Amino acid sequence: MQEQDYPRTMGQQFGRRSWAEPWKIKMVEPLRVTSRAEREAALKAAGYNTFLLRSEDVYIDLLTDSGTNAMSDRQWAALMMGDEAYAGSRSFYRLEATVQQVYGYRHIIPTHQGRGAEHLISQVAIRRGQYVPGNMYFTTTRLHQELAGGIFVDVIIDEAHDPQSQYPFKGNVDLDKLQALIDKVGPQQIAYISLAGTVNMAGGQPVSMANVRALRALCDRYGLRIFLDSTRLVENAFFIKEREPGYAEQRIAAIVREFCSYTDGAWMSAKKDALVNIGGWLALNDDQLADEARNLVVVYEGLHTYGGMAGRDMEALAVGIEESLQEDYIRARIGQVRYLGELLLDWDIPIVVPIGGHAIFLDARRFYPHLPQDLFPAQTLAAELYLDSGVRAMERGIASAGRDPKTGQNYYPKLELTRLTIPRRVYTQAHMDVVAESVKAVYDQRHQARGLRMVYEPRYLRFFQARFEPVE
């Protein structure tokens, strides 16, 4: 598929004036529309942190695509087939077979969600003082690596830090940066390469097949392992199919399987690509590492045949993995994100380009050029958007970046973004229109923003629970 196949009105390719989602609605969840005064009170009570808002006070919830997806009728039916045996659950063996078939790894260890798997791989694969190079950090991933004694090093290409760059694979690893780190510290001081498919913090930007293939060749020269965050790998595969020569006619499932073949293992927060509300897994090819992780999962998650998940959730997850690979589904999934992004681009509203896979990322630096990073422009933008319409977004900037564990100083990321994250199969095109119009309304009043200051800061992952107040 080429870029021109996806106009703002996707249905043009089918001879219609508008596109439609490849599903119909069987059940609805009523939404509450609040007044401006009610939103002002709710936001103040939440400390101007959208994570602390009550969901009942939110109209359109774009905080995250994690666990907020709508399950299909097949998934709901699968829930009834769950085997809730403590040990040897039939549902685990179905999930194991599905992951092995789709992703190609040998050993599957279920976890309650993605960060449980991040914890396991960090504990079994990192020795204190080792370096963990990766294609940009993700919040929970980096924290687990640091808690295990690892030192994260960003080896993503420079284009990833430029929200206006149109480079098609901004998630790629810079092999020269990785080589420089190997030369500096030696391969024995590198725990593994932490590779994410569609890099969240860069705006949902993909990794090319050529890049992961070249990364595999480089790592083989030094005996280094590559572990993959496969949380949104299906979306990454879509971009490979669309943008990379030689893949236009391949099925999404084949692209996913080839990509994984260049890695030594993976973890997944199944609450994203796999279309479920809870769950995750760690997959490994190495027998010894898998044995260590399987033993450790008993300590932190549950027996190795349920890992913190109910049998019914493993059944729904197995079906969700299969459904995530459907060509019509993934085309519409990316199409809805693009629809919103292209509306905003039409109004010259600054966003990260190319438009990524799971969200639109508003460029808060260009949105509020008068606000320094210490006044949390991305957090400010999320708060102003909620005040305007009840749309809940989230910050991906200095608050999310946190502090250097050694110096205690703030990290100052080049990207200061507010994320509008689209849950899968939840909202319609009309909802996207409402969101776009709200963003435009806030943008038209951008010069009035004064910023926020942090008045409460948790020790870890502060963006989840921090509290703010407006700067007078």
Tab-separated table of C-alpha atoms in Angstrom:
chain	number	residue	atom	x	y	z
A	1	MET	CA	0.000	0.000	0.000
A	2	GLN	CA	1.232	3.464	-0.847
A	3	GLU	CA	0.639	6.720	1.015
A	4	GLN	CA	-1.848	7.956	-1.611
A	5	ASP	CA	-4.084	4.981	-0.875
A	6	TYR	CA	-5.024	6.603	2.436
A	7	PRO	CA	-6.696	9.972	1.846
A	8	ARG	CA	-8.433	11.702	4.727
A	9	THR	CA	-11.710	10.207	3.507
A	10	MET	CA	-10.454	6.643	3.273
A	11	GLY	CA	-13.642	5.443	1.619
A	12	GLN	CA	-12.577	7.099	-1.635
A	13	GLN	CA	-10.646	3.951	-2.457
A	14	PHE	CA	-13.969	2.043	-2.295
A	15	GLY	CA	-15.889	4.545	-4.403
A	16	ARG	CA	-17.609	6.199	-1.437
A	17	ARG	CA	-17.402	9.753	-0.153
A	18	SER	CA	-16.448	8.616	3.340
A	19	TRP	CA	-14.769	5.622	4.923
A	20	ALA	CA	-16.297	3.348	7.526
A	21	GLU	CA	-14.883	1.117	10.231
A	22	PRO	CA	-14.814	-2.620	9.398
A	23	TRP	CA	-17.099	-3.481	12.318
A	24	LYS	CA	-20.586	-2.674	13.551
A	25	ILE	CA	-21.704	-1.683	17.032
A	26	LYS	CA	-23.394	-4.378	19.128
A	27	MET	CA	-23.303	-2.707	22.546
A	28	VAL	CA	-22.853	0.909	23.643
A	29	GLU	CA	-21.470	2.598	26.753
A	30	PRO	CA	-23.125	5.962	27.454
A	31	LEU	CA	-20.819	8.966	27.805
A	32	ARG	CA	-21.385	11.942	30.088
A	33	VAL	CA	-20.868	15.436	28.734
A	34	THR	CA	-19.863	17.830	31.525
A	35	SER	CA	-20.001	21.601	31.759
A	36	ARG	CA	-16.948	23.860	31.763
A	37	ALA	CA	-17.492	24.572	35.469
A	38	GLU	CA	-17.612	20.851	36.262
A	39	ARG	CA	-14.402	20.271	34.308
A	40	GLU	CA	-12.631	23.120	36.092
A	41	ALA	CA	-13.533	21.590	39.465
A	42	ALA	CA	-12.520	18.074	38.363
A	43	LEU	CA	-9.172	19.222	36.974
A	44	LYS	CA	-8.327	21.212	40.094
A	45	ALA	CA	-9.177	18.214	42.286
A	46	ALA	CA	-6.907	16.071	40.085
A	47	GLY	CA	-3.964	18.406	40.511
A	48	TYR	CA	-4.055	19.265	36.798
A	49	ASN	CA	-2.882	15.737	36.056
A	50	THR	CA	-5.162	13.955	33.592
A	51	PHE	CA	-4.143	10.584	35.058
A	52	LEU	CA	-5.879	11.585	38.296
A	53	LEU	CA	-9.204	12.473	36.692
A	54	ARG	CA	-12.133	10.147	37.305
A	55	SER	CA	-13.208	8.445	34.093
A	56	GLU	CA	-16.812	9.443	34.737
A	57	ASP	CA	-15.720	13.079	34.309
A	58	VAL	CA	-14.167	12.382	30.891
A	59	TYR	CA	-16.059	12.684	27.599
A	60	ILE	CA	-13.628	11.242	25.016
A	61	ASP	CA	-10.802	9.349	26.677
A	62	LEU	CA	-7.562	9.494	24.691
A	63	LEU	CA	-5.274	9.077	27.693
A	64	THR	CA	-3.972	5.727	26.471
A	65	ASP	CA	-4.600	2.804	24.159
A	66	SER	CA	-3.490	0.427	26.926
A	67	GLY	CA	-6.321	-1.846	28.011
A	68	THR	CA	-8.949	0.539	26.653
A	69	ASN	CA	-9.712	-1.402	23.473
A	70	ALA	CA	-13.122	-2.851	22.599
A	71	MET	CA	-13.098	-6.640	22.409
A	72	SER	CA	-14.896	-8.462	19.618
A	73	ASP	CA	-17.801	-10.891	19.923
A	74	ARG	CA	-15.311	-13.724	19.378
A	75	GLN	CA	-13.212	-12.483	22.274
A	76	TRP	CA	-16.206	-12.184	24.584
A	77	ALA	CA	-17.218	-15.698	23.606
A	78	ALA	CA	-13.683	-16.910	24.329
A	79	LEU	CA	-13.975	-15.603	27.891
A	80	MET	CA	-16.532	-18.304	28.562
A	81	MET	CA	-14.028	-20.962	27.492
A	82	GLY	CA	-11.427	-19.958	30.064
A	83	ASP	CA	-9.889	-22.785	32.066
A	84	GLU	CA	-9.293	-21.349	35.547
A	85	ALA	CA	-7.133	-24.224	36.755
A	86	TYR	CA	-4.246	-22.958	38.886
A	87	ALA	CA	-1.743	-25.233	37.165
A	88	GLY	CA	-1.635	-26.483	33.587
A	89	SER	CA	-4.546	-24.385	32.354
A	90	ARG	CA	-5.795	-25.367	28.922
A	91	SER	CA	-6.072	-21.648	28.151
A	92	PHE	CA	-2.336	-21.201	28.678
A	93	TYR	CA	-1.503	-23.857	26.116
A	94	ARG	CA	-3.787	-22.187	23.595
A	95	LEU	CA	-2.088	-18.844	24.226
A	96	GLU	CA	1.362	-20.459	24.051
A	97	ALA	CA	0.588	-22.062	20.681
A	98	THR	CA	-0.779	-18.779	19.291
A	99	VAL	CA	2.278	-16.742	20.331
A	100	GLN	CA	4.628	-19.406	18.998
A	101	GLN	CA	2.822	-19.486	15.665
A	102	VAL	CA	2.485	-15.716	15.187
A	103	TYR	CA	5.758	-14.462	16.670
A	104	GLY	CA	7.950	-17.546	16.319
A	105	TYR	CA	9.579	-17.717	19.766
A	106	ARG	CA	10.128	-20.989	21.619
A	107	HIS	CA	9.307	-20.242	25.273
A	108	ILE	CA	6.260	-18.241	26.413
A	109	ILE	CA	5.873	-16.917	29.959
A	110	PRO	CA	2.592	-15.114	30.691
A	111	THR	CA	2.508	-11.996	32.898
A	112	HIS	CA	-0.270	-9.805	34.242
A	113	GLN	CA	0.725	-7.036	31.799
A	114	GLY	CA	3.730	-5.663	29.934
A	115	ARG	CA	5.639	-4.216	32.849
A	116	GLY	CA	5.617	-7.612	34.540
A	117	ALA	CA	7.490	-8.952	31.517
A	118	GLU	CA	9.818	-5.918	31.518
A	119	HIS	CA	10.665	-6.687	35.114
A	120	LEU	CA	11.425	-10.343	34.395
A	121	ILE	CA	13.716	-9.716	31.419
A	122	SER	CA	15.547	-6.961	33.302
A	123	GLN	CA	16.160	-9.225	36.285
A	124	VAL	CA	17.414	-12.230	34.331
A	125	ALA	CA	19.393	-10.472	31.564
A	126	ILE	CA	21.085	-7.458	33.219
A	127	ARG	CA	24.120	-7.496	35.480
A	128	ARG	CA	24.563	-4.395	37.621
A	129	GLY	CA	26.606	-1.781	35.790
A	130	GLN	CA	25.830	-3.090	32.303
A	131	TYR	CA	24.570	-0.812	29.545
A	132	VAL	CA	21.233	-1.270	27.801
A	133	PRO	CA	21.177	0.584	24.472
A	134	GLY	CA	17.748	1.176	22.983
A	135	ASN	CA	15.876	3.102	20.311
A	136	MET	CA	14.627	5.792	22.716
A	137	TYR	CA	13.478	5.115	26.243
A	138	PHE	CA	10.041	4.102	27.365
A	139	THR	CA	9.118	5.063	30.914
A	140	THR	CA	8.443	1.710	32.584
A	141	THR	CA	11.005	-0.154	30.477
A	142	ARG	CA	13.846	2.178	31.425
A	143	LEU	CA	12.869	2.173	35.095
A	144	HIS	CA	12.920	-1.645	35.276
A	145	GLN	CA	16.296	-1.651	33.558
A	146	GLU	CA	17.658	0.914	36.007
A	147	LEU	CA	16.236	-0.868	39.043
A	148	ALA	CA	18.088	-3.983	37.859
A	149	GLY	CA	21.330	-1.970	37.788
A	150	GLY	CA	21.376	-1.263	34.062
A	151	ILE	CA	22.329	2.006	32.389
A	152	PHE	CA	20.091	3.004	29.496
A	153	VAL	CA	21.727	4.581	26.439
A	154	ASP	CA	19.660	6.100	23.631
A	155	VAL	CA	20.910	4.906	20.219
A	156	ILE	CA	17.962	5.977	18.092
A	157	ILE	CA	18.616	7.962	14.902
A	158	ASP	CA	18.705	11.745	15.258
A	159	GLU	CA	15.610	12.192	13.091
A	160	ALA	CA	13.526	10.670	15.897
A	161	HIS	CA	14.119	13.754	18.033
A	162	ASP	CA	12.881	16.097	15.299
A	163	PRO	CA	9.061	16.225	15.240
A	164	GLN	CA	9.074	17.885	11.812
A	165	SER	CA	11.319	15.351	10.062
A	166	GLN	CA	9.440	13.312	7.452
A	167	TYR	CA	11.878	10.386	7.622
A	168	PRO	CA	9.684	7.265	7.197
A	169	PHE	CA	11.395	5.072	9.819
A	170	LYS	CA	12.250	7.383	12.695
A	171	GLY	CA	12.330	4.432	15.095
A	172	ASN	CA	15.508	3.006	13.538
A	173	VAL	CA	18.579	2.246	15.594
A	174	ASP	CA	21.617	4.350	14.671
A	175	LEU	CA	24.153	1.582	14.098
A	176	ASP	CA	27.067	4.025	14.330
A	177	LYS	CA	25.933	5.125	17.798
A	178	LEU	CA	25.636	1.503	18.864
A	179	GLN	CA	29.066	0.684	17.431
A	180	ALA	CA	30.567	3.639	19.300
A	181	LEU	CA	29.108	2.352	22.567
A	182	ILE	CA	30.451	-1.152	21.908
A	183	ASP	CA	33.891	0.288	21.174
A	184	LYS	CA	33.791	2.404	24.336
A	185	VAL	CA	32.609	-0.115	26.949
A	186	GLY	CA	33.157	-3.482	25.261
A	187	PRO	CA	30.483	-6.009	24.264
A	188	GLN	CA	30.681	-7.795	27.624
A	189	GLN	CA	29.350	-4.641	29.292
A	190	ILE	CA	26.222	-4.557	27.151
A	191	ALA	CA	23.333	-6.566	28.556
A	192	TYR	CA	21.219	-6.581	25.397
A	193	ILE	CA	19.735	-4.284	22.794
A	194	SER	CA	16.297	-3.008	23.831
A	195	LEU	CA	14.394	-2.581	20.578
A	196	ALA	CA	10.862	-1.176	20.389
A	197	GLY	CA	8.603	-1.615	17.387
A	198	THR	CA	6.868	1.725	16.722
A	199	VAL	CA	8.654	3.960	19.215
A	200	ASN	CA	6.071	5.460	21.528
A	201	MET	CA	8.030	8.431	22.851
A	202	ALA	CA	9.066	9.454	19.321
A	203	GLY	CA	5.447	9.664	18.202
A	204	GLY	CA	4.634	6.041	17.347
A	205	GLN	CA	7.408	5.898	14.728
A	206	PRO	CA	8.331	2.554	13.110
A	207	VAL	CA	11.525	0.541	12.621
A	208	SER	CA	12.318	-0.694	9.125
A	209	MET	CA	12.985	-4.321	8.304
A	210	ALA	CA	16.311	-3.331	6.771
A	211	ASN	CA	17.336	-1.717	10.053
A	212	VAL	CA	16.490	-4.679	12.277
A	213	ARG	CA	18.208	-6.994	9.790
A	214	ALA	CA	21.367	-4.866	9.883
A	215	LEU	CA	21.125	-4.655	13.679
A	216	ARG	CA	21.026	-8.451	13.830
A	217	ALA	CA	24.177	-8.678	11.716
A	218	LEU	CA	26.011	-6.167	13.929
A	219	CYS	CA	24.978	-7.920	17.132
A	220	ASP	CA	26.022	-11.310	15.762
A	221	ARG	CA	29.580	-9.987	15.343
A	222	TYR	CA	29.767	-9.361	19.094
A	223	GLY	CA	27.477	-12.044	20.474
A	224	LEU	CA	24.876	-9.496	21.617
A	225	ARG	CA	21.208	-10.296	22.116
A	226	ILE	CA	18.246	-8.268	20.860
A	227	PHE	CA	15.060	-8.211	22.901
A	228	LEU	CA	11.994	-6.663	21.343
A	229	ASP	CA	9.160	-4.663	22.818
A	230	SER	CA	6.476	-6.119	20.551
A	231	THR	CA	3.619	-4.187	22.133
A	232	ARG	CA	2.710	-2.407	18.886
A	233	LEU	CA	4.607	-4.575	16.415
A	234	VAL	CA	1.544	-5.155	14.220
A	235	GLU	CA	1.307	-1.400	13.651
A	236	ASN	CA	5.030	-1.367	12.862
A	237	ALA	CA	4.440	-4.133	10.318
A	238	PHE	CA	1.773	-2.023	8.622
A	239	PHE	CA	4.277	0.786	8.049
A	240	ILE	CA	6.823	-1.677	6.654
A	241	LYS	CA	4.180	-2.964	4.251
A	242	GLU	CA	3.321	0.567	3.194
A	243	ARG	CA	6.745	2.237	3.067
A	244	GLU	CA	9.501	-0.331	2.577
A	245	PRO	CA	10.327	-1.704	-0.875
A	246	GLY	CA	9.580	-5.387	-1.317
A	247	TYR	CA	6.830	-5.655	1.304
A	248	ALA	CA	3.756	-4.123	-0.359
A	249	GLU	CA	2.331	-7.517	-1.332
A	250	GLN	CA	3.208	-9.348	1.881
A	251	ARG	CA	0.674	-10.142	4.560
A	252	ILE	CA	0.962	-8.392	7.914
A	253	ALA	CA	1.381	-11.790	9.600
A	254	ALA	CA	4.420	-12.629	7.442
A	255	ILE	CA	6.038	-9.268	8.162
A	256	VAL	CA	5.548	-9.709	11.917
A	257	ARG	CA	7.087	-13.180	11.823
A	258	GLU	CA	10.114	-12.040	9.814
A	259	PHE	CA	10.747	-9.055	12.089
A	260	CYS	CA	10.732	-11.267	15.175
A	261	SER	CA	13.119	-13.718	13.511
A	262	TYR	CA	15.914	-11.155	13.832
A	263	THR	CA	15.500	-10.961	17.622
A	264	ASP	CA	16.218	-13.299	20.532
A	265	GLY	CA	13.054	-12.701	22.471
A	266	ALA	CA	10.283	-10.224	23.126
A	267	TRP	CA	7.886	-8.912	25.678
A	268	MET	CA	4.407	-7.610	25.096
A	269	SER	CA	1.832	-5.508	26.834
A	270	ALA	CA	-1.110	-7.312	25.284
A	271	LYS	CA	-3.355	-4.389	26.211
A	272	LYS	CA	-2.382	-2.636	22.960
A	273	ASP	CA	-2.010	-4.562	19.677
A	274	ALA	CA	-3.685	-7.686	21.018
A	275	LEU	CA	-7.021	-5.962	21.698
A	276	VAL	CA	-7.559	-7.024	25.303
A	277	ASN	CA	-8.034	-5.142	28.560
A	278	ILE	CA	-5.323	-6.909	30.565
A	279	GLY	CA	-2.431	-9.287	30.003
A	280	GLY	CA	1.099	-9.676	28.696
A	281	TRP	CA	3.872	-12.144	28.043
A	282	LEU	CA	7.608	-12.661	27.801
A	283	ALA	CA	8.930	-14.859	24.992
A	284	LEU	CA	12.482	-16.201	24.744
A	285	ASN	CA	14.476	-18.557	22.563
A	286	ASP	CA	17.299	-19.229	25.024
A	287	ASP	CA	16.561	-22.256	27.216
A	288	GLN	CA	18.549	-21.071	30.243
A	289	LEU	CA	17.142	-17.547	30.268
A	290	ALA	CA	13.641	-18.904	29.855
A	291	ASP	CA	14.179	-21.280	32.768
A	292	GLU	CA	15.326	-18.403	34.990
A	293	ALA	CA	12.400	-16.222	33.960
A	294	ARG	CA	9.948	-19.081	34.412
A	295	ASN	CA	11.248	-19.580	37.926
A	296	LEU	CA	11.105	-15.860	38.726
A	297	VAL	CA	7.564	-15.421	37.416
A	298	VAL	CA	6.379	-17.693	40.224
A	299	VAL	CA	7.757	-15.191	42.735
A	300	TYR	CA	6.290	-12.014	41.244
A	301	GLU	CA	3.371	-12.909	38.979
A	302	GLY	CA	1.971	-16.413	39.453
A	303	LEU	CA	2.616	-19.944	38.266
A	304	HIS	CA	4.281	-20.161	34.865
A	305	THR	CA	1.036	-21.385	33.290
A	306	TYR	CA	-0.967	-18.312	34.211
A	307	GLY	CA	1.513	-15.603	35.237
A	308	GLY	CA	-1.066	-13.332	36.813
A	309	MET	CA	-3.743	-13.768	34.147
A	310	ALA	CA	-7.057	-15.513	34.516
A	311	GLY	CA	-7.722	-18.348	32.084
A	312	ARG	CA	-10.494	-16.338	30.440
A	313	ASP	CA	-8.084	-13.483	29.773
A	314	MET	CA	-5.608	-15.842	28.123
A	315	GLU	CA	-8.395	-17.105	25.864
A	316	ALA	CA	-9.401	-13.579	24.853
A	317	LEU	CA	-5.752	-12.690	24.282
A	318	ALA	CA	-5.210	-15.623	21.921
A	319	VAL	CA	-8.186	-14.497	19.822
A	320	GLY	CA	-7.059	-10.863	19.968
A	321	ILE	CA	-3.623	-11.724	18.592
A	322	GLU	CA	-5.272	-13.431	15.621
A	323	GLU	CA	-7.649	-10.529	15.002
A	324	SER	CA	-4.862	-7.941	15.203
A	325	LEU	CA	-3.317	-9.422	12.048
A	326	GLN	CA	-6.416	-8.966	9.882
A	327	GLU	CA	-5.592	-6.693	6.959
A	328	ASP	CA	-8.882	-4.760	6.965
A	329	TYR	CA	-8.633	-4.165	10.696
A	330	ILE	CA	-5.100	-2.757	10.747
A	331	ARG	CA	-5.773	-0.612	7.681
A	332	ALA	CA	-8.768	0.986	9.407
A	333	ARG	CA	-6.872	1.272	12.699
A	334	ILE	CA	-4.093	3.354	11.152
A	335	GLY	CA	-6.630	5.157	8.976
A	336	GLN	CA	-8.541	6.504	11.966
A	337	VAL	CA	-5.356	7.887	13.512
A	338	ARG	CA	-4.456	9.495	10.190
A	339	TYR	CA	-7.913	10.980	9.819
A	340	LEU	CA	-7.452	12.926	13.046
A	341	GLY	CA	-3.888	13.900	12.223
A	342	GLU	CA	-4.734	15.194	8.771
A	343	LEU	CA	-7.558	17.341	10.143
A	344	LEU	CA	-5.046	18.994	12.452
A	345	LEU	CA	-2.469	19.425	9.690
A	346	ASP	CA	-5.114	21.116	7.552
A	347	TRP	CA	-5.343	23.769	10.287
A	348	ASP	CA	-1.534	24.069	10.571
A	349	ILE	CA	-1.556	22.715	14.102
A	350	PRO	CA	1.915	21.420	15.028
A	351	ILE	CA	2.054	17.629	15.389
A	352	VAL	CA	4.721	14.960	15.006
A	353	VAL	CA	5.085	13.784	11.420
A	354	PRO	CA	4.899	11.342	9.768
A	355	ILE	CA	1.684	10.445	11.580
A	356	GLY	CA	2.383	7.390	13.731
A	357	GLY	CA	0.501	4.244	14.503
A	358	HIS	CA	-1.412	4.617	17.753
A	359	ALA	CA	-1.721	8.311	18.496
A	360	ILE	CA	-1.418	11.888	17.368
A	361	PHE	CA	1.347	13.691	19.212
A	362	LEU	CA	0.833	17.446	19.549
A	363	ASP	CA	4.140	19.326	19.540
A	364	ALA	CA	3.803	21.345	22.734
A	365	ARG	CA	7.076	23.214	22.107
A	366	ARG	CA	5.659	24.754	18.933
A	367	PHE	CA	2.186	24.966	20.442
A	368	TYR	CA	3.450	27.069	23.370
A	369	PRO	CA	6.782	28.577	22.259
A	370	HIS	CA	6.551	31.128	25.075
A	371	LEU	CA	6.600	28.447	27.806
A	372	PRO	CA	9.964	27.054	28.995
A	373	GLN	CA	10.118	23.309	29.611
A	374	ASP	CA	10.235	23.847	33.383
A	375	LEU	CA	6.634	25.097	33.154
A	376	PHE	CA	5.503	21.762	31.683
A	377	PRO	CA	4.048	22.860	28.332
A	378	ALA	CA	2.838	19.355	27.368
A	379	GLN	CA	1.114	18.915	30.728
A	380	THR	CA	-0.403	22.377	30.295
A	381	LEU	CA	-1.752	21.445	26.878
A	382	ALA	CA	-3.363	18.264	28.208
A	383	ALA	CA	-5.044	20.285	30.956
A	384	GLU	CA	-6.297	22.985	28.564
A	385	LEU	CA	-7.697	20.381	26.175
A	386	TYR	CA	-9.662	18.738	28.979
A	387	LEU	CA	-10.994	22.109	30.132
A	388	ASP	CA	-12.181	22.922	26.627
A	389	SER	CA	-14.092	19.752	25.814
A	390	GLY	CA	-13.633	16.935	28.314
A	391	VAL	CA	-11.163	15.179	26.002
A	392	ARG	CA	-8.458	13.482	28.069
A	393	ALA	CA	-4.939	13.364	26.627
A	394	MET	CA	-1.596	12.724	28.314
A	395	GLU	CA	1.822	14.325	28.662
A	396	ARG	CA	4.914	12.912	27.000
A	397	GLY	CA	7.607	15.455	27.819
A	398	ILE	CA	9.659	16.609	30.780
A	399	ALA	CA	7.246	15.182	33.374
A	400	SER	CA	7.382	11.729	31.754
A	401	ALA	CA	11.156	11.919	31.291
A	402	GLY	CA	11.710	12.162	35.058
A	403	ARG	CA	15.070	12.668	36.722
A	404	ASP	CA	18.587	11.320	36.354
A	405	PRO	CA	18.915	8.710	39.136
A	406	LYS	CA	22.503	9.772	39.826
A	407	THR	CA	22.237	13.569	39.799
A	408	GLY	CA	18.582	14.042	40.628
A	409	GLN	CA	18.324	16.641	37.883
A	410	ASN	CA	15.424	16.730	35.445
A	411	TYR	CA	15.892	15.087	32.098
A	412	TYR	CA	15.146	17.624	29.354
A	413	PRO	CA	13.961	15.634	26.323
A	414	LYS	CA	14.049	17.286	22.933
A	415	LEU	CA	10.464	16.170	22.384
A	416	GLU	CA	7.786	17.864	24.485
A	417	LEU	CA	4.595	16.172	23.344
A	418	THR	CA	0.944	15.790	24.291
A	419	ARG	CA	-0.427	12.450	23.170
A	420	LEU	CA	-3.920	11.894	21.804
A	421	THR	CA	-4.045	8.105	21.976
A	422	ILE	CA	-6.739	6.303	19.996
A	423	PRO	CA	-8.154	3.151	21.626
A	424	ARG	CA	-8.846	0.378	19.138
A	425	ARG	CA	-12.425	-0.148	17.908
A	426	VAL	CA	-13.823	2.294	20.497
A	427	TYR	CA	-14.507	5.680	18.880
A	428	THR	CA	-15.972	6.745	15.546
A	429	GLN	CA	-14.997	9.294	12.942
A	430	ALA	CA	-17.442	11.748	14.553
A	431	HIS	CA	-15.523	11.506	17.822
A	432	MET	CA	-12.338	12.354	15.946
A	433	ASP	CA	-14.059	15.457	14.530
A	434	VAL	CA	-14.929	16.593	18.053
A	435	VAL	CA	-11.333	16.042	19.196
A	436	ALA	CA	-9.892	17.955	16.253
A	437	GLU	CA	-12.199	20.902	16.808
A	438	SER	CA	-11.261	21.026	20.492
A	439	VAL	CA	-7.540	21.019	19.684
A	440	LYS	CA	-8.100	23.877	17.258
A	441	ALA	CA	-10.020	25.852	19.873
A	442	VAL	CA	-7.162	25.449	22.359
A	443	TYR	CA	-4.624	26.321	19.678
A	444	ASP	CA	-6.494	29.526	18.862
A	445	GLN	CA	-6.134	30.538	22.550
A	446	ARG	CA	-2.545	29.321	22.904
A	447	HIS	CA	-1.033	32.705	23.766
A	448	GLN	CA	-3.052	32.841	26.993
A	449	ALA	CA	-1.417	29.718	28.496
A	450	ARG	CA	0.781	30.408	31.543
A	451	GLY	CA	2.058	26.914	32.339
A	452	LEU	CA	2.071	24.724	35.443
A	453	ARG	CA	4.396	24.059	38.340
A	454	MET	CA	4.762	20.702	40.083
A	455	VAL	CA	3.649	20.697	43.718
A	456	TYR	CA	3.861	16.955	44.425
A	457	GLU	CA	6.382	14.538	42.904
A	458	PRO	CA	6.404	10.776	43.508
A	459	ARG	CA	9.743	8.985	43.566
A	460	TYR	CA	9.100	6.739	40.569
A	461	LEU	CA	7.276	7.368	37.277
A	462	ARG	CA	6.164	10.765	38.507
A	463	PHE	CA	3.899	11.549	35.552
A	464	PHE	CA	1.322	9.029	36.777
A	465	GLN	CA	0.678	10.656	40.163
A	466	ALA	CA	2.337	14.088	40.201
A	467	ARG	CA	0.211	17.096	41.050
A	468	PHE	CA	0.447	20.567	39.565
A	469	GLU	CA	-1.027	24.017	39.936
A	470	PRO	CA	-1.316	26.886	37.464
A	471	VAL	CA	1.378	29.519	37.311
A	472	GLU	CA	-0.165	32.871	38.187
